[in-house]
CSV table of C-alpha atoms in Angstrom, one decimal:
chain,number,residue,atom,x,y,z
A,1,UNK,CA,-5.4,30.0,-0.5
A,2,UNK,CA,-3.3,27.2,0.3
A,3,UNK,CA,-2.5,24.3,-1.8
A,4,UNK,CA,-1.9,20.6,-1.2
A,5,UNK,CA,-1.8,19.3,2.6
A,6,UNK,CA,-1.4,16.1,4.5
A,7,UNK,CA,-4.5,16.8,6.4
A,8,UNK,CA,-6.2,13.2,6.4
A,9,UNK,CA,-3.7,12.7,9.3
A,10,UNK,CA,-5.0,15.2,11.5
A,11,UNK,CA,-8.0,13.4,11.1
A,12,UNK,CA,-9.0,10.1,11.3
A,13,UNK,CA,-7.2,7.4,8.5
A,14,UNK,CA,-10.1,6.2,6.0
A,15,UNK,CA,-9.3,3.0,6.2
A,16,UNK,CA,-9.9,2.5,9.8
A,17,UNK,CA,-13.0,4.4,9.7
A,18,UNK,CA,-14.4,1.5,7.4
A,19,UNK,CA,-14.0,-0.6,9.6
A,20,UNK,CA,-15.6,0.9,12.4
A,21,UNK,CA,-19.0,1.6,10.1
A,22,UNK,CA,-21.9,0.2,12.6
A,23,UNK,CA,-20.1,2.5,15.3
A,24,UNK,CA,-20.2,5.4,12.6
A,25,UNK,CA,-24.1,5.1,12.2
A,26,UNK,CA,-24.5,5.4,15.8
A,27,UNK,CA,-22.9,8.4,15.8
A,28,UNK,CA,-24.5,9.9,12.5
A,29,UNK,CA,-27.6,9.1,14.5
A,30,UNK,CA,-26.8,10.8,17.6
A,31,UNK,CA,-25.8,14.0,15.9
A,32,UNK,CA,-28.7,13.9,13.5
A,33,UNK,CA,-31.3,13.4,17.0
A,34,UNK,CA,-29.2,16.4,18.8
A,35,UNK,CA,-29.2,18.5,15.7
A,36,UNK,CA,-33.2,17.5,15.1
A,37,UNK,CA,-33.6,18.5,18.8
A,38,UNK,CA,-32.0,21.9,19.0
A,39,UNK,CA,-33.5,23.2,15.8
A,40,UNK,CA,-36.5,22.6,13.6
A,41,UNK,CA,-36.7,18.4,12.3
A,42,UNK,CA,-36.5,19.6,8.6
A,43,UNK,CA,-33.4,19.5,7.2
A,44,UNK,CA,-34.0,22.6,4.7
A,45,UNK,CA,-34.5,24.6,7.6
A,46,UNK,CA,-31.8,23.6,10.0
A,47,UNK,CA,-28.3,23.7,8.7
A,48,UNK,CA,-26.7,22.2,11.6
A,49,UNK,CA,-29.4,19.2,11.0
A,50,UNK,CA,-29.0,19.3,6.9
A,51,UNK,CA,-25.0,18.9,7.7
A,52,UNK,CA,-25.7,15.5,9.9
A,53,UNK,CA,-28.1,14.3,7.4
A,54,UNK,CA,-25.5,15.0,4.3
A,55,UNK,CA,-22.4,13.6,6.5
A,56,UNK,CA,-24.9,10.5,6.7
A,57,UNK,CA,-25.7,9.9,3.3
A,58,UNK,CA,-22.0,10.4,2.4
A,59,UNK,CA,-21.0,7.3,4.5
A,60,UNK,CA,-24.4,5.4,3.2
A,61,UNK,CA,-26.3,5.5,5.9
A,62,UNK,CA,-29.9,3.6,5.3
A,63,UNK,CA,-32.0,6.1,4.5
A,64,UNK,CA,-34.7,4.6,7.5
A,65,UNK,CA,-32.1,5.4,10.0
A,66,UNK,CA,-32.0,8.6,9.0
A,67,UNK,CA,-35.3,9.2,9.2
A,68,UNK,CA,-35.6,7.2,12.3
A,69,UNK,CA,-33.1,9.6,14.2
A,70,UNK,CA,-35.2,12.8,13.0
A,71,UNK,CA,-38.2,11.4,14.3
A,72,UNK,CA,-36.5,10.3,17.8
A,73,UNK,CA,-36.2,13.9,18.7
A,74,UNK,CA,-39.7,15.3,17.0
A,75,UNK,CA,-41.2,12.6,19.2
A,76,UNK,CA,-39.6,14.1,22.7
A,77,UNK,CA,-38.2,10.7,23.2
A,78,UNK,CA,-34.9,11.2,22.6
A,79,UNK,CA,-31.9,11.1,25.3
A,80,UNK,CA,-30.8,14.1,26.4
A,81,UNK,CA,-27.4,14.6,25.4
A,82,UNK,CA,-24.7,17.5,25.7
A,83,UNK,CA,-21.4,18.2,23.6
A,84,UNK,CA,-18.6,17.9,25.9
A,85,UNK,CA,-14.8,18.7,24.7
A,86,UNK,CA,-12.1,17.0,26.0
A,87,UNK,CA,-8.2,18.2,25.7
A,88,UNK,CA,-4.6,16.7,25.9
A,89,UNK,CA,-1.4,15.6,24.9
A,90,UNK,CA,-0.7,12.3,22.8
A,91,UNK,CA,2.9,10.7,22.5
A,92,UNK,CA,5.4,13.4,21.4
A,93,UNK,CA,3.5,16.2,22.8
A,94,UNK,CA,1.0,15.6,20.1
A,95,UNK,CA,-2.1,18.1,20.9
A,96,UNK,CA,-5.2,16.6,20.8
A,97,UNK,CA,-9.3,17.9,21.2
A,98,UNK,CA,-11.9,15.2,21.4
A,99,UNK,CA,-15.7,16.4,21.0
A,100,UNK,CA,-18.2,14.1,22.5
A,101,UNK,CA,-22.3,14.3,22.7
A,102,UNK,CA,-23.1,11.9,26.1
A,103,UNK,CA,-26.1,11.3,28.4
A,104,UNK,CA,-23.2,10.9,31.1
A,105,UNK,CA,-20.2,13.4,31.6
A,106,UNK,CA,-18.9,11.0,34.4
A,107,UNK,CA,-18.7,8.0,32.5
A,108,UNK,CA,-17.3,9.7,29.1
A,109,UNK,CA,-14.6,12.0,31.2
A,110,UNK,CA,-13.7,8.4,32.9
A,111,UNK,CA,-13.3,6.7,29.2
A,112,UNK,CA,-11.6,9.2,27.8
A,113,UNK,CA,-9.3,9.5,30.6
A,114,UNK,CA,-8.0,6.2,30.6
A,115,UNK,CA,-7.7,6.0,26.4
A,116,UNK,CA,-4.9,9.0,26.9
A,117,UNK,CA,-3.2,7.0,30.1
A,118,UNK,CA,-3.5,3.8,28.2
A,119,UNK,CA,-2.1,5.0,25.0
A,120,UNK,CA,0.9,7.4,26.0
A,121,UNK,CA,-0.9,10.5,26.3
A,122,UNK,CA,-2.6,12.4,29.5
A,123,UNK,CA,-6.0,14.2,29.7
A,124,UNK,CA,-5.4,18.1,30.3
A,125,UNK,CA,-7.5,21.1,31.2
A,126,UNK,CA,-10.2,22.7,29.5
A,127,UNK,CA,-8.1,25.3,27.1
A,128,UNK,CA,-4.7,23.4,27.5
A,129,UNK,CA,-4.1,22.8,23.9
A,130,UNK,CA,-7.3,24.8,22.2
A,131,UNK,CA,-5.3,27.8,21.8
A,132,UNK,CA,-3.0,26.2,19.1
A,133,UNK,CA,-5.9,25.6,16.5
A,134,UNK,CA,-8.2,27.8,15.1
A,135,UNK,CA,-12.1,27.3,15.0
A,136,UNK,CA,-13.5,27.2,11.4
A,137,UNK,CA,-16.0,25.8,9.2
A,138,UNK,CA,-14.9,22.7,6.9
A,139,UNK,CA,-16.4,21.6,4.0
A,140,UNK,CA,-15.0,18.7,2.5
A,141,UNK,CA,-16.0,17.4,-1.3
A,142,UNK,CA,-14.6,13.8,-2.6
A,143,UNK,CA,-11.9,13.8,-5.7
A,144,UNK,CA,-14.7,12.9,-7.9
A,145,UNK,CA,-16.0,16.8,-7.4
A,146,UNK,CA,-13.4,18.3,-9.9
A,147,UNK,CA,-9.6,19.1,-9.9
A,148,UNK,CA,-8.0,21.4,-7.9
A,149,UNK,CA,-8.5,24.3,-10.0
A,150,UNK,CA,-11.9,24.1,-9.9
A,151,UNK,CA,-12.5,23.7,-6.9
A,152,UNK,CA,-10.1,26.7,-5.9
A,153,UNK,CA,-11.8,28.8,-8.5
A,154,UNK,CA,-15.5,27.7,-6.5
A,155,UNK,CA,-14.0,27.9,-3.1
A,156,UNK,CA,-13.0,31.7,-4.3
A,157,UNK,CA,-16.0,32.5,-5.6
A,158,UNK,CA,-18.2,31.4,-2.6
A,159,UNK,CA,-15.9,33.3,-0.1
A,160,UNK,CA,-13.9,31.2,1.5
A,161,UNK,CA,-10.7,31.4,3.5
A,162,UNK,CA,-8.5,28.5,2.0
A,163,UNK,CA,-8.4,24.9,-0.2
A,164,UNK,CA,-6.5,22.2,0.6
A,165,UNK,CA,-6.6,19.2,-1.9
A,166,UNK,CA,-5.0,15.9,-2.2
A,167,UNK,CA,-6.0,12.3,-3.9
A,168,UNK,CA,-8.3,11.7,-1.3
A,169,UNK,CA,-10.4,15.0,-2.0
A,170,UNK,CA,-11.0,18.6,-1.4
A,171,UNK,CA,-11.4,20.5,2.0
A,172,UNK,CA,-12.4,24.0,2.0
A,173,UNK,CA,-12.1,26.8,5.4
A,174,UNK,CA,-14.1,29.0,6.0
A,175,UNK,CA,-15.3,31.5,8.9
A,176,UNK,CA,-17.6,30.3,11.3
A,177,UNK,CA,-20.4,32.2,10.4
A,178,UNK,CA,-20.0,32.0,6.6
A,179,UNK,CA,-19.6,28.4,6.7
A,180,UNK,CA,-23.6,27.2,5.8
A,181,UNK,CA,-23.7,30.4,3.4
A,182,UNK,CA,-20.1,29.3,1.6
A,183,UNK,CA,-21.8,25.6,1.4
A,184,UNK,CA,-25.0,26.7,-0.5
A,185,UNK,CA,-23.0,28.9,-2.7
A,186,UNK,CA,-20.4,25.6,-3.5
A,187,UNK,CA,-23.2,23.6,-3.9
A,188,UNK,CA,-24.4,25.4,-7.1
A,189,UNK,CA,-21.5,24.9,-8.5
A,190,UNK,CA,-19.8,21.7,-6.9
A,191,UNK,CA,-23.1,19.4,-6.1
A,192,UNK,CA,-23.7,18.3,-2.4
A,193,UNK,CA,-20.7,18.2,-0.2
A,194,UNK,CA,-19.8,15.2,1.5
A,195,UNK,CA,-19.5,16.5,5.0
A,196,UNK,CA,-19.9,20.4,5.9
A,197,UNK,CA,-19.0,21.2,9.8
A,198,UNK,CA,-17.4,22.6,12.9
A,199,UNK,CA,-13.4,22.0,13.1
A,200,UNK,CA,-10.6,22.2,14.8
A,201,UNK,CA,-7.6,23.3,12.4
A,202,UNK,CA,-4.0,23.7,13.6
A,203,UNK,CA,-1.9,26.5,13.9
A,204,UNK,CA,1.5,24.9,13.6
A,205,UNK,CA,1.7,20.7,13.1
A,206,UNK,CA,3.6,18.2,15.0
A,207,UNK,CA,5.7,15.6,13.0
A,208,UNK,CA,5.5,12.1,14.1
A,209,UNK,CA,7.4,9.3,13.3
A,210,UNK,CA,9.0,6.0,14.5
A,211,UNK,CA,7.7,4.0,17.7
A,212,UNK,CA,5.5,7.7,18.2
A,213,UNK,CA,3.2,6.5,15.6
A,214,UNK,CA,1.9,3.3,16.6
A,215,UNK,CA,1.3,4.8,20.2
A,216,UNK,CA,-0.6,7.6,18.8
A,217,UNK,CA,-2.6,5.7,16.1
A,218,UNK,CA,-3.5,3.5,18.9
A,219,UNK,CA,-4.8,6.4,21.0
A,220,UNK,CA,-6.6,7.8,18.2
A,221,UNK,CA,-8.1,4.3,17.7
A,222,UNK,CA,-8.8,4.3,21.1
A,223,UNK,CA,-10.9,7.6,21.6
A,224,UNK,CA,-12.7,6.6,18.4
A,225,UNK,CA,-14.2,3.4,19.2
A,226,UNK,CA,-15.7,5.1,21.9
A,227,UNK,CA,-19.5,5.3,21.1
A,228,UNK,CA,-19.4,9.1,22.9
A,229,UNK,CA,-16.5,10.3,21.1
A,230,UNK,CA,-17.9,12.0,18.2
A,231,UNK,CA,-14.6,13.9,16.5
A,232,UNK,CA,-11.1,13.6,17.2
A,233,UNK,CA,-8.8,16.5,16.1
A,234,UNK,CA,-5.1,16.3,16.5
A,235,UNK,CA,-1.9,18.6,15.0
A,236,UNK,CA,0.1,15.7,14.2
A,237,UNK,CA,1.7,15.4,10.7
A,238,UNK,CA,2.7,12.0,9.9
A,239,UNK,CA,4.1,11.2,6.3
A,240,UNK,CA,3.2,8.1,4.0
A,241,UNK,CA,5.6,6.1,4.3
A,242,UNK,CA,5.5,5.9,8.4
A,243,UNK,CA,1.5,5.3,8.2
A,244,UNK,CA,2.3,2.1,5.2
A,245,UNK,CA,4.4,0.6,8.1
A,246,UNK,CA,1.6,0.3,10.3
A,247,UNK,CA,0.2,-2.0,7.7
């Protein structure tokens, strides 16, 4: 089990996401509709589906749109989308994944293409940078849940791998499999989690700083605010005191 981590900067900065909170329901509402339409519409029965609908309420999404975005795919009229994944290398060899859902591979691969050559970076091949992170299940609970200890001593005794927790909250690996069944078991004793899913977590990290970090917060920014992009997942390690200068 590990202990404290700067992990909120290998994913996106809270503050930015915020600001970008109409974008983030469309989103929340394409995953709920794709998770609605691969499984059964009830959240108690789907855990890919219950995961959507909790990473929802977490960021206070209406409950009508939640509803409304269930219903999309129990009615068949839904758009068809697909998860795509997307992999390359940001300013300072920064490795980066991107995981979109989109009704058009052309248009997304075209998007994403030009946010990497825009922003320092360039789009690689399927598997170019995959290999340096690992594929495991992330539950993350807010600050509010407890201290460290207990959630170590919860994370323990629901089997998972590891705990990272700083002043922003708790995240908690697990194996891919055991990620819904480590959930339920936290849940007992932590409440409802505020997001449990998929993730891309880095072997080794990549320290940024200087002129690096502008470019590569602007990339980030960049794949973000497109309404495709679902997730972006990066190795990049960049302290404090470089993200305060960004201001």
């Amino acid at each position: 089990m590990a202990g404290h981590s700067k992990f909120k900067n290998i994913m996106h900065r809270k503050g930015a996401q915020d600001k970008k909170r109409s974008g983030m329901f469309s989103k929340l509402s394409r995953e709920i509709t794709v998770a609605a339409k691969m499984g059964l519409p009830d959240p108690d029965m789907n855990p890919r589906l219950r995961a959507a609908v909790n990473a929802a309420k977490a960021q206070s999404m209406p409950k009508d749109n939640i509803q409304r975005a269930i219903d999309k795919a129990s009615k068949g009229d839904a758009e068809n989308y697909e998860e795509v994944r997307y992999e390359g290398y940001g300013p300072n060899g920064v490795a980066i994944i991107v995981e979109a859902l989109t009704d058009n591979r052309n248009r997304t691969a075209t998007n994403v293409r030009t946010a990497f050559s825009k922003n320092g970076g360039n789009l690689g091949a399927s598997g170019s940078v995959a290999h340096g992170f690992e594929r495991l299940g992330l539950i993350e609970y807010p600050a509010s849940a407890g201290d460290e200890d207990k959630v170590m001593e919860a994370a323990i005794e629901a089997g998972a791998d590891d705990v990272q927790s700083d002043e922003d909250g708790h995240q908690i690996w697990t194996q891919q499999d055991g990620m819904h069944d480590v959930a339920k078991a936290l849940e007992a004793a932590l409440g409802e989690a505020s997001a449990v899913k998929l993730a891309w977590k880095p072997t080794l990290m990549t320290e940024v700083s200087g002129d690096a970090v502008a470019s590569l917060m602007k990339l980030v920014d960049a794949l973000e605010d497109d309404d495709d992009v679902q997730t972006v997942w990066g190795n990049y390690d960049i302290s404090d005191d470089e993200l305060a200068k960004l201001g």
